[in-house]
PDB file of C-alpha atoms in Angstrom:
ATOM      1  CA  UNK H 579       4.148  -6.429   5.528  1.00 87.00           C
ATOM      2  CA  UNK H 580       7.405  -8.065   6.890  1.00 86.00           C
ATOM      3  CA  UNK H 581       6.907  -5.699   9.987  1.00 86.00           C
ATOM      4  CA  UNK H 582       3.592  -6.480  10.108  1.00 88.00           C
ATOM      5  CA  UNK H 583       4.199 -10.410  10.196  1.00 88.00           C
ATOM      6  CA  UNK H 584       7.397  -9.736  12.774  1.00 89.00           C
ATOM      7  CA  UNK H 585       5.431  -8.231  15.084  1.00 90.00           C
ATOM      8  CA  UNK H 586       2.345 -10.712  15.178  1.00 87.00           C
ATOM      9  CA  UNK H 587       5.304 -13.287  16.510  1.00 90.00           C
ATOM     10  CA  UNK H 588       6.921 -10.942  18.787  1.00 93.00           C
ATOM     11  CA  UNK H 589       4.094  -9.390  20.025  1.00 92.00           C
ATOM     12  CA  UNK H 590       1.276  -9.909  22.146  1.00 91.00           C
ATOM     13  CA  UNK H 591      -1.946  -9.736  20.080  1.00 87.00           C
ATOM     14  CA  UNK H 592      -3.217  -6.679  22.373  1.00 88.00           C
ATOM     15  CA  UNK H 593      -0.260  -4.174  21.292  1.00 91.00           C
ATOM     16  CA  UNK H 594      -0.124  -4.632  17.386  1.00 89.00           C
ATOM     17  CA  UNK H 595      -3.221  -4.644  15.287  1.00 92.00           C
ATOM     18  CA  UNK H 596      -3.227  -4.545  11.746  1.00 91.00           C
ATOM     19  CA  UNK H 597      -5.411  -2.949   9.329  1.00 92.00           C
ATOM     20  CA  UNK H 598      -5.589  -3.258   5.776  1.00 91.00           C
ATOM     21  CA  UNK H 599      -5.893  -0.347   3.306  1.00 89.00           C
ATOM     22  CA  UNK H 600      -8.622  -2.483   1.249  1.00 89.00           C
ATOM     23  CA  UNK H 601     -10.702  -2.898   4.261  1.00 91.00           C
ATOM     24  CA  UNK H 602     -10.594   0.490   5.415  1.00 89.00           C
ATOM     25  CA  UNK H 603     -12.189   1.215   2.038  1.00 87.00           C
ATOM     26  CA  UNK H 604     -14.602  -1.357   2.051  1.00 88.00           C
ATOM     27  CA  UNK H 605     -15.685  -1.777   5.065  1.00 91.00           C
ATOM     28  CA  UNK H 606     -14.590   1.401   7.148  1.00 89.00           C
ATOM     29  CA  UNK H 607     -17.237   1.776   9.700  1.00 91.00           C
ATOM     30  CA  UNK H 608     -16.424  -2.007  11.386  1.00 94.00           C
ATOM     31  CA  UNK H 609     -12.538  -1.556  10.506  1.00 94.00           C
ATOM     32  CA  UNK H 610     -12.520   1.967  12.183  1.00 92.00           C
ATOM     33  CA  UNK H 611     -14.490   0.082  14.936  1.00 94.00           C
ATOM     34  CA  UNK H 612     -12.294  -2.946  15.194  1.00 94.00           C
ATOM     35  CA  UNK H 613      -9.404  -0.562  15.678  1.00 94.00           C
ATOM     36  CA  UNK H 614     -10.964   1.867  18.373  1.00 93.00           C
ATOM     37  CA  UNK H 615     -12.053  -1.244  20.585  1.00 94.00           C
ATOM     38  CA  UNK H 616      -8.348  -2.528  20.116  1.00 95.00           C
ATOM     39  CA  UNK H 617      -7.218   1.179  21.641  1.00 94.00           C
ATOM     40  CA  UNK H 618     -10.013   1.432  24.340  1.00 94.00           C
ATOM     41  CA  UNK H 619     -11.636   4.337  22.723  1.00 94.00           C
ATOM     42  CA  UNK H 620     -15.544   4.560  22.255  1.00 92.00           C
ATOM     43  CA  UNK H 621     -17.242   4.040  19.316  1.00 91.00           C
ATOM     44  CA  UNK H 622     -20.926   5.390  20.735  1.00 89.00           C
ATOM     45  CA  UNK H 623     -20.418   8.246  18.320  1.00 83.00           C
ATOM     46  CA  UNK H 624     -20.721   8.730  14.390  1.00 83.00           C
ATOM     47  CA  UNK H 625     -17.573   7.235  13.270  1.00 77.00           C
ATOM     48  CA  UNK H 626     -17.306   8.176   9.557  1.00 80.00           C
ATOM     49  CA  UNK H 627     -19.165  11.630   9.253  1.00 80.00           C
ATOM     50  CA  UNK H 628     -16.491  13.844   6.972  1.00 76.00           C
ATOM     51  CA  UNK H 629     -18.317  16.896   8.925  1.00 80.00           C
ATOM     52  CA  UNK H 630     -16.024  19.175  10.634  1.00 79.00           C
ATOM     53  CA  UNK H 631     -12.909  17.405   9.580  1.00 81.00           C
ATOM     54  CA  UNK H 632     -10.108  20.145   9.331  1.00 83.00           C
ATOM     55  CA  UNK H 633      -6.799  19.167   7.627  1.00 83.00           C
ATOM     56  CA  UNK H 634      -3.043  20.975   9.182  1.00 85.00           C
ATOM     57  CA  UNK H 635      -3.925  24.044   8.526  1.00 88.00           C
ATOM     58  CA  UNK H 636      -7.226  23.960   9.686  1.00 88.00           C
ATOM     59  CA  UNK H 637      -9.521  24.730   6.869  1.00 88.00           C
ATOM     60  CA  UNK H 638     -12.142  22.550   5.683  1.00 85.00           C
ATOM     61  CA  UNK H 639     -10.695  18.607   4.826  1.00 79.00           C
ATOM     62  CA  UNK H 640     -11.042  17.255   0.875  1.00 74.00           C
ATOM     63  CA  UNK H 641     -10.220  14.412  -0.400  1.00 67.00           C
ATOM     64  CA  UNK H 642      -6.147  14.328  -0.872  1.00 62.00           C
ATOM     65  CA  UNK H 643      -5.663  12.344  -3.615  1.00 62.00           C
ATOM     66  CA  UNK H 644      -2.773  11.628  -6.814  1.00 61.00           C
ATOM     67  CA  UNK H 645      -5.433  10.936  -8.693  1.00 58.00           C
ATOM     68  CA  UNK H 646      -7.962  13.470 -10.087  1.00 56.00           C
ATOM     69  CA  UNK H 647     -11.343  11.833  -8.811  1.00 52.00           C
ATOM     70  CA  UNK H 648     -12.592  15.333  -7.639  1.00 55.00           C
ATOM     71  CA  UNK H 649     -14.614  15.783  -4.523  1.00 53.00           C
ATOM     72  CA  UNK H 650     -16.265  12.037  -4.657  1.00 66.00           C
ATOM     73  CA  UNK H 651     -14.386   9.395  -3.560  1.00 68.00           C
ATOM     74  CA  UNK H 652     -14.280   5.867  -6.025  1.00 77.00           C
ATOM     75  CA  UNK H 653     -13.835   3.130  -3.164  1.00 77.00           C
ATOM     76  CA  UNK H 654     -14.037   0.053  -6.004  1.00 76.00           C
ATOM     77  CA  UNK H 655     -11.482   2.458  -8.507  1.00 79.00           C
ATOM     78  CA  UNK H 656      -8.963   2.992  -5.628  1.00 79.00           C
ATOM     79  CA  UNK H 657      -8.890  -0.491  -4.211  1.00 83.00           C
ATOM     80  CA  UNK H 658      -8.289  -1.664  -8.002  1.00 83.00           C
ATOM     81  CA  UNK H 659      -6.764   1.150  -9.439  1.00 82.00           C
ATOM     82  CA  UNK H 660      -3.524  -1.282 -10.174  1.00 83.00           C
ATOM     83  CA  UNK H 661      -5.443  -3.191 -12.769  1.00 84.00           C
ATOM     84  CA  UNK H 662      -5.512  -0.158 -15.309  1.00 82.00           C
ATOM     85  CA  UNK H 663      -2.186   1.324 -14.207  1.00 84.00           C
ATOM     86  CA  UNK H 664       0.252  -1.496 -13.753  1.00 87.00           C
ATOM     87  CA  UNK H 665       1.771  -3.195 -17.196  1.00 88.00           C
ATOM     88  CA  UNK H 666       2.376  -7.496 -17.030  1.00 90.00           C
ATOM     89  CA  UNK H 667       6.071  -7.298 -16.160  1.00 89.00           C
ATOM     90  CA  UNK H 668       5.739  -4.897 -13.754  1.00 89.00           C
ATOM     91  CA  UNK H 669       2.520  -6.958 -11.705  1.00 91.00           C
ATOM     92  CA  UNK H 670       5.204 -10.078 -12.312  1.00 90.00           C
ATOM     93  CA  UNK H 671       7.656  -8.494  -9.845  1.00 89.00           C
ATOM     94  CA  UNK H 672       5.729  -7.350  -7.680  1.00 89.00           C
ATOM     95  CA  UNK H 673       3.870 -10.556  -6.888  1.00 91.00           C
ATOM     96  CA  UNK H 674       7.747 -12.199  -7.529  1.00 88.00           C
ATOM     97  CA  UNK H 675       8.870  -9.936  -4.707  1.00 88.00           C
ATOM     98  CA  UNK H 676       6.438  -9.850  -2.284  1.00 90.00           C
ATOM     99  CA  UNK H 677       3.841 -12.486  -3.790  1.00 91.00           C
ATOM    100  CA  UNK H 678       4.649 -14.425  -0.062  1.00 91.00           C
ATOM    101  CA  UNK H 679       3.770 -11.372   2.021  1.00 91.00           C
ATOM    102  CA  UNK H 680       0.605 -10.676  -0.305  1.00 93.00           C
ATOM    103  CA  UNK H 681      -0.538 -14.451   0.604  1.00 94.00           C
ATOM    104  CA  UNK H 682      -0.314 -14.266   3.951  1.00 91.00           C
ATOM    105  CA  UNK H 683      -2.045 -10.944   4.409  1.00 92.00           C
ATOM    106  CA  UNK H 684      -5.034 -12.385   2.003  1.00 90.00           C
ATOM    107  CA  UNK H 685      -4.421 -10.746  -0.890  1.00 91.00           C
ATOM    108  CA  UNK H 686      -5.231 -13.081  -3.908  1.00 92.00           C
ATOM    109  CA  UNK H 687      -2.195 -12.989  -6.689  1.00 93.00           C
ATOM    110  CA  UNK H 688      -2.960 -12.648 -10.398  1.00 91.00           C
ATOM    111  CA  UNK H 689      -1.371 -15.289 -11.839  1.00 86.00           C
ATOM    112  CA  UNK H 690      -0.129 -13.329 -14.619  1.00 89.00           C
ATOM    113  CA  UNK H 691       3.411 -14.896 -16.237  1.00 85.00           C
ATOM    114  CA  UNK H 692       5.791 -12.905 -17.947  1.00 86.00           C
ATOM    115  CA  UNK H 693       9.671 -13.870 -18.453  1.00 87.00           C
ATOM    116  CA  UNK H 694      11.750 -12.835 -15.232  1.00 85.00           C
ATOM    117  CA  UNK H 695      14.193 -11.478 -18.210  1.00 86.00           C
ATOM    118  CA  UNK H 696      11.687  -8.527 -19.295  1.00 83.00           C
ATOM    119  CA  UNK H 697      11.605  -7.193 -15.908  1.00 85.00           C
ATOM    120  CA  UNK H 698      15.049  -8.094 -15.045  1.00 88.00           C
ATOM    121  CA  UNK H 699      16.647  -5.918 -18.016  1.00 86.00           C
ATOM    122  CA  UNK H 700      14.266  -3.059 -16.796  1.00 85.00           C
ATOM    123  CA  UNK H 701      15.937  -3.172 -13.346  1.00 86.00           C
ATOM    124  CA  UNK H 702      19.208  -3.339 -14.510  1.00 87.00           C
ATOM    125  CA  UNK H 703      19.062   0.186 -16.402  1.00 86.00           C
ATOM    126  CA  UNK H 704      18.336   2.082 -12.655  1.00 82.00           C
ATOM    127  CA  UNK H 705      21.103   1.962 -10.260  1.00 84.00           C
ATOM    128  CA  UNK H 706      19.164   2.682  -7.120  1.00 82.00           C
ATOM    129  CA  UNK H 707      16.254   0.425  -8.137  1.00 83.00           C
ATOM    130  CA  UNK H 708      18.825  -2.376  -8.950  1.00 87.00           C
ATOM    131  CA  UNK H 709      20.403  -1.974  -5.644  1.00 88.00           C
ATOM    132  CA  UNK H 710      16.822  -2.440  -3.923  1.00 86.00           C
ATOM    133  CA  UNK H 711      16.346  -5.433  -5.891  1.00 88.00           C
ATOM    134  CA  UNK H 712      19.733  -7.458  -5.258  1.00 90.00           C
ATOM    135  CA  UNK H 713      19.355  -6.207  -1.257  1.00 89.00           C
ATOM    136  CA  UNK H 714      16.062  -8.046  -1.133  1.00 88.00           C
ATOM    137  CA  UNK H 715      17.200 -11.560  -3.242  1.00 88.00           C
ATOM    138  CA  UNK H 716      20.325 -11.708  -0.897  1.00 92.00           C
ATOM    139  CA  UNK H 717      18.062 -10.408   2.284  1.00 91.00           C
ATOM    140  CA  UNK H 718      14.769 -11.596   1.836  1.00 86.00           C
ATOM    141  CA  UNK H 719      14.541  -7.642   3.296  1.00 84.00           C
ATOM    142  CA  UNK H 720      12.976  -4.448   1.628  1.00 80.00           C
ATOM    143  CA  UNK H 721      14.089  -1.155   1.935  1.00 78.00           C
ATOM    144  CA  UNK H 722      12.079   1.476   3.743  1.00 75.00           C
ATOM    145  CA  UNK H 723      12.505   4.021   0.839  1.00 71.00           C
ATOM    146  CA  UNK H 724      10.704   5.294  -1.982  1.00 63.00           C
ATOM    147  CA  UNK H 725      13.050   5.396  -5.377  1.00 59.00           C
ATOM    148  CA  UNK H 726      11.781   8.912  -5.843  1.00 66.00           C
ATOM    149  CA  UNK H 727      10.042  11.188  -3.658  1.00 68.00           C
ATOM    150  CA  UNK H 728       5.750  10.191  -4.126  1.00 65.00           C
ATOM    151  CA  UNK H 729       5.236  13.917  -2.747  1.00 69.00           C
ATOM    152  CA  UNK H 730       6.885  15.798  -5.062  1.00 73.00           C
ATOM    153  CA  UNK H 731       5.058  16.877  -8.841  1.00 76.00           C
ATOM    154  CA  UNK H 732       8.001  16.420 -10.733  1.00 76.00           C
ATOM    155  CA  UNK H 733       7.928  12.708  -9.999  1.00 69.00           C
ATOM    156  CA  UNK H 734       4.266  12.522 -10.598  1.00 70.00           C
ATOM    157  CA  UNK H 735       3.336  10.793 -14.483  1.00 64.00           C
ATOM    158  CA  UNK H 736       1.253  13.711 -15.369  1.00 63.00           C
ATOM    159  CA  UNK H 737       3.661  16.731 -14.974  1.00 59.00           C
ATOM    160  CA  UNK H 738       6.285  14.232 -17.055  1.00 57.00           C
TER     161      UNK H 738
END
């Protein structure tokens, strides 16, 4: 998101376009549309038909998700998927961290409140995450780094 709002100053608006995940999910026929005009590419063909869709390898694309949603894809459960999975302190620092960028990019914050202590005594136990945390109150900065891999099972809540 600080990228995002970096380039739209340094940038002319015709080489940097920005597209949301939300509205790819919501509205992905005019966002895929939005995007192709911004490239020059037509869009006098069917833009979101799944048919013949091959993944690396070739064979037959499925939906690749974490979660197990099977072959149908929820758009409202995956654009608010947070609500059932995040607990208060942990929606606290996120919007405390990058409640600014959120704003700006039209995302509308929760307003939840929790003490800045409950979250703050969770960071403190994890070295790395603590070290991503005092980079961005000294930087303003994040870090372009997951604290553990999302692609691998072992860091994935059901296989712990």
């Amino acid at each position: 998101m600080q990228k995002g709002r970096e380039y739209r100053q340094q940038l002319d608006r015709d080489q940097f376009y920005i597209v949301r995940y939300e509205d790819v999910v919501r509205e992905p026929e005019s966002t895929v549309k939005g995007l192709l005009n911004f490239l020059g590419l037509s869009t006098d063909h069917d833009l979101l038909s799944e048919e013949g869709w091959t993944d690396t390898s070739g064979d037959r694309w499925h939906v690749n998700s974490a979660f197990d949603e099977g072959e149908s894809f929820d758009k409202n459960a995956a654009v608010h998927r947070w609500r059932g999975n995040l607990e208060k302190w942990e929606l606290a620092l996120c919007e405390r961290v990058n409640g600014e960028m959120m704003e700006a990019y039209g995302y509308e914050l929760s307003g939840v409140s929790v003490s800045e202590s409950k979250y703050l005594d969770i960071i403190r136990q994890g070295e790395q995450i603590r070290s991503f945390f005092e980079q961005w109150k000294h930087t303003g900065e994040g870090v372009e780094q997951y604290p553990t891999d999302p692609t691998d099972p072992d860091n994935w809540a059901e296989n712990n």
